[in-house]
Amino acid sequence: MHDPSQDMEQILLDPPALDRIISELAARIAQDYAERGDKTLLAIPVLKGAIFFATALLEKLTFPVEIDFVSASSYRKGAEAGALSLGALPDRNDWENVDVLIIEDIVDTGKTLSAMVEEFKRLGAASVRVVSLLDKPSRRSVTFSADYIGLEIPNAFVVGFGLDYAERYRNLPYVGILRRDIYEPSAH
Ligand code: IMP
């Protein structure tokens, strides 16, 4: 059987490294949201890539959190992002009492998250913050910075721990840099 680790140029974050980074993020988030009165913290993982990260992060928070989902897809060609479409937003009528925490796997151009943050502000959320496991700041095409970042990485295509290439590799327990010849078969 094909061993997916053969497709990696490098393992960037192994399971202990992921756990360490996610524990640090959870501690910062817990501290920042400690004094928020009777407002609801609504955690919103962005499907599908953020589900592994969101599960690991949220199980480390010991106070009440509600969970809902949004989906975002950009019609990708190879490893390049295309036109963005956001799925339906959670339907609720108490947004003024809701602190939204969007949970994302990676910030690349920044288009997905900046569009999403604007949507939740438009709905009237009490606050909107973003936590992302990974960030590729060199790829930004719009002005955007997440409130919490696990790790800044260089401009490489990464997979695993929720991140995919053509829907593959999401279930790997680590984050790896995918070999270029896999997503650009003509590259040497
Ligand atoms: P952005 O709108 O360009 O910031 O796109 C972010 C989305 O692109 C992420 O949620 C991922 O789905 C996808 N993406 C960006 N970079 C990578 C990568 O290196 N590996 C896998 N998916 C990526």
Coordinates of C-alpha atoms and ligand atoms in Angstrom, one line a residue:
M1 CA 0.0 0.0 0.0
H2 CA 1.1 3.5 -0.8
D3 CA 2.7 5.3 2.2
P4 CA 1.7 8.9 2.1
S5 CA 4.8 10.0 3.9
Q6 CA 6.7 9.2 0.7
D7 CA 4.8 12.1 -0.9
M8 CA 6.3 14.6 1.6
E9 CA 9.3 16.7 1.1
Q10 CA 9.5 17.3 4.8
I11 CA 7.4 16.8 7.9
L12 CA 6.7 20.3 9.3
L13 CA 4.7 19.5 12.4
D14 CA 4.6 16.0 13.9
P15 CA 1.9 15.1 16.5
P16 CA 3.8 16.3 19.6
A17 CA 4.7 19.6 17.9
L18 CA 1.0 20.1 16.9
D19 CA -0.1 19.4 20.4
R20 CA 2.4 21.9 21.9
I21 CA 1.3 24.7 19.4
I22 CA -2.4 24.0 20.0
S23 CA -2.0 24.0 23.8
E24 CA -0.3 27.4 23.6
L25 CA -3.1 28.8 21.4
A26 CA -5.8 27.4 23.7
A27 CA -4.1 29.0 26.8
R28 CA -4.0 32.4 25.0
I29 CA -7.6 32.1 23.9
A30 CA -8.8 31.0 27.4
Q31 CA -7.1 34.0 28.9
D32 CA -8.5 36.5 26.4
Y33 CA -12.1 35.2 26.7
A34 CA -12.1 34.8 30.5
E35 CA -14.0 38.0 31.2
R36 CA -16.8 38.1 28.7
G37 CA -19.9 38.2 31.0
D38 CA -22.8 36.2 29.8
K39 CA -22.0 36.3 26.1
T40 CA -21.8 33.1 24.1
L41 CA -18.5 32.1 22.6
L42 CA -19.4 30.6 19.2
A43 CA -16.5 28.6 17.7
I44 CA -16.9 28.3 13.9
P45 CA -14.5 25.9 12.2
V46 CA -14.2 26.4 8.4
L47 CA -15.0 23.2 6.6
K48 CA -13.4 21.0 5.8
G49 CA -9.8 21.7 6.5
A50 CA -10.2 23.1 10.0
I51 CA -11.9 20.2 11.6
F52 CA -8.9 18.4 13.0
F53 CA -7.4 21.6 14.4
A54 CA -10.8 22.7 15.8
T55 CA -11.3 19.4 17.6
A56 CA -7.9 19.5 19.2
L57 CA -8.2 23.2 20.1
L58 CA -11.7 23.1 21.5
E59 CA -11.1 20.0 23.7
K60 CA -8.5 22.1 25.5
L61 CA -10.9 24.9 26.4
T62 CA -12.6 24.2 29.7
F63 CA -15.4 26.8 29.5
P64 CA -18.7 26.6 27.6
V65 CA -18.3 27.0 23.9
E66 CA -21.0 26.6 21.2
I67 CA -20.0 25.2 17.8
D68 CA -21.3 25.9 14.3
F69 CA -19.7 25.5 10.9
V70 CA -19.2 27.5 7.7
S71 CA -17.9 26.2 4.5
A72 CA -15.6 28.0 2.0
S73 CA -14.5 26.6 -1.2
S74 CA -12.2 28.1 -3.8
Y75 CA -12.3 26.3 -7.1
R76 CA -8.7 25.3 -7.1
K77 CA -6.6 24.4 -10.0
G78 CA -3.7 22.4 -8.7
A79 CA -2.3 24.2 -5.7
E80 CA -3.5 27.7 -6.8
A81 CA -6.6 29.3 -5.3
G82 CA -9.5 30.3 -7.6
A83 CA -12.8 32.1 -7.2
L84 CA -14.1 31.9 -3.6
S85 CA -17.6 30.9 -2.5
L86 CA -18.9 31.0 1.1
G87 CA -21.6 28.6 2.2
A88 CA -24.6 29.4 4.4
L89 CA -23.8 31.2 7.7
P90 CA -25.2 30.0 11.0
D91 CA -28.8 31.1 11.5
R92 CA -29.4 32.8 14.9
N93 CA -31.1 35.9 16.2
D94 CA -28.8 36.8 19.1
W95 CA -25.7 37.9 17.3
E96 CA -25.2 40.9 19.6
N97 CA -24.5 38.5 22.5
V98 CA -22.2 36.3 20.4
D99 CA -18.4 36.4 20.3
V100 CA -17.4 34.6 17.1
L101 CA -14.1 32.7 16.9
I102 CA -13.5 31.5 13.4
I103 CA -11.2 28.5 13.3
E104 CA -9.2 28.0 10.1
D105 CA -6.4 25.7 9.1
I106 CA -4.2 28.1 7.1
V107 CA -4.2 31.7 5.9
D108 CA -2.9 32.0 2.4
T109 CA -4.0 35.0 0.2
G110 CA -6.3 36.1 3.1
K111 CA -9.4 36.3 0.9
T112 CA -11.4 33.6 2.6
L113 CA -11.0 35.0 6.1
S114 CA -11.4 38.6 5.3
A115 CA -14.7 37.9 3.5
M116 CA -15.9 35.8 6.3
V117 CA -15.0 38.3 9.1
E118 CA -17.0 40.9 7.2
E119 CA -20.0 38.6 7.0
F120 CA -20.1 38.1 10.7
K121 CA -19.6 41.8 11.4
R122 CA -22.5 42.5 9.1
L123 CA -24.7 40.0 11.0
G124 CA -23.9 42.1 14.2
A125 CA -21.7 39.7 16.2
A126 CA -20.4 41.3 19.5
S127 CA -16.9 40.4 18.3
V128 CA -15.2 38.5 15.6
R129 CA -11.8 36.9 15.9
V130 CA -9.8 34.4 13.9
V131 CA -7.5 31.6 15.0
S132 CA -5.5 29.8 12.3
L133 CA -3.1 26.9 12.8
L134 CA -0.8 28.1 10.0
D135 CA -0.1 31.3 8.2
K136 CA 1.7 32.0 4.9
P137 CA 2.2 35.8 5.2
S138 CA 4.3 36.0 2.0
R139 CA 1.2 34.9 -0.1
R140 CA -1.2 37.7 1.1
S141 CA -3.2 39.4 -1.7
V142 CA -5.5 41.3 0.7
T143 CA -4.7 43.0 4.0
F144 CA -5.6 40.5 6.7
S145 CA -4.1 39.3 9.9
A146 CA -5.5 36.6 12.2
D147 CA -5.8 37.3 15.9
Y148 CA -4.1 34.0 16.8
I149 CA -1.6 32.1 14.7
G150 CA 0.0 28.7 15.6
L151 CA 3.0 28.9 13.1
E152 CA 4.1 31.1 10.3
I153 CA 5.4 29.0 7.4
P154 CA 7.2 29.9 4.1
N155 CA 5.5 29.7 0.8
A156 CA 5.1 25.9 0.4
F157 CA 2.1 23.7 -0.2
V158 CA 1.3 21.8 2.9
V159 CA -1.1 18.9 3.6
G160 CA -2.2 16.8 6.5
F161 CA -4.1 17.4 9.8
G162 CA -7.1 18.5 7.8
L163 CA -5.3 20.1 4.9
D164 CA -5.8 18.5 1.5
Y165 CA -4.5 18.4 -2.0
A166 CA -7.4 17.3 -4.3
E167 CA -9.2 16.0 -1.2
R168 CA -6.2 13.7 -0.3
Y169 CA -4.0 13.6 2.8
R170 CA -6.5 15.3 5.2
N171 CA -6.4 12.4 7.7
L172 CA -2.6 12.4 8.2
P173 CA -1.8 13.1 11.9
Y174 CA 1.0 15.5 10.9
V175 CA 1.5 18.5 8.6
G176 CA 3.9 18.0 5.8
I177 CA 5.2 19.9 2.8
L178 CA 3.9 18.1 -0.3
R179 CA 6.5 17.2 -2.9
R180 CA 6.2 19.7 -5.8
D181 CA 6.2 17.0 -8.5
I182 CA 3.0 15.7 -7.0
Y183 CA 1.0 18.9 -7.6
E184 CA 3.0 20.1 -10.5
P185 CA 3.8 16.9 -12.4
S186 CA 5.8 18.9 -15.0
A187 CA 8.1 20.3 -12.3
H188 CA 11.6 18.8 -11.8
Ligands
IMP1 P1 -7.0 32.0 1.2 O1 -8.4 32.6 1.0 O2 -6.2 32.2 0.0 O3 -6.3 32.6 2.4 O4 -7.2 30.5 1.3 C1 -7.2 29.7 2.4 C2 -7.6 28.3 2.1 O5 -6.8 27.8 1.0 C3 -7.4 27.4 3.2 O6 -8.5 27.3 4.0 C4 -7.1 26.1 2.5 O7 -8.2 25.4 2.2 C5 -6.5 26.5 1.2 N1 -5.0 26.5 1.2 C6 -4.1 27.5 1.2 N2 -2.8 27.1 1.3 C7 -2.9 25.7 1.4 C8 -1.9 24.7 1.5 O8 -0.7 25.0 1.5 N3 -2.3 23.4 1.6 C9 -3.7 23.1 1.5 N4 -4.6 24.0 1.4 C10 -4.3 25.3 1.3

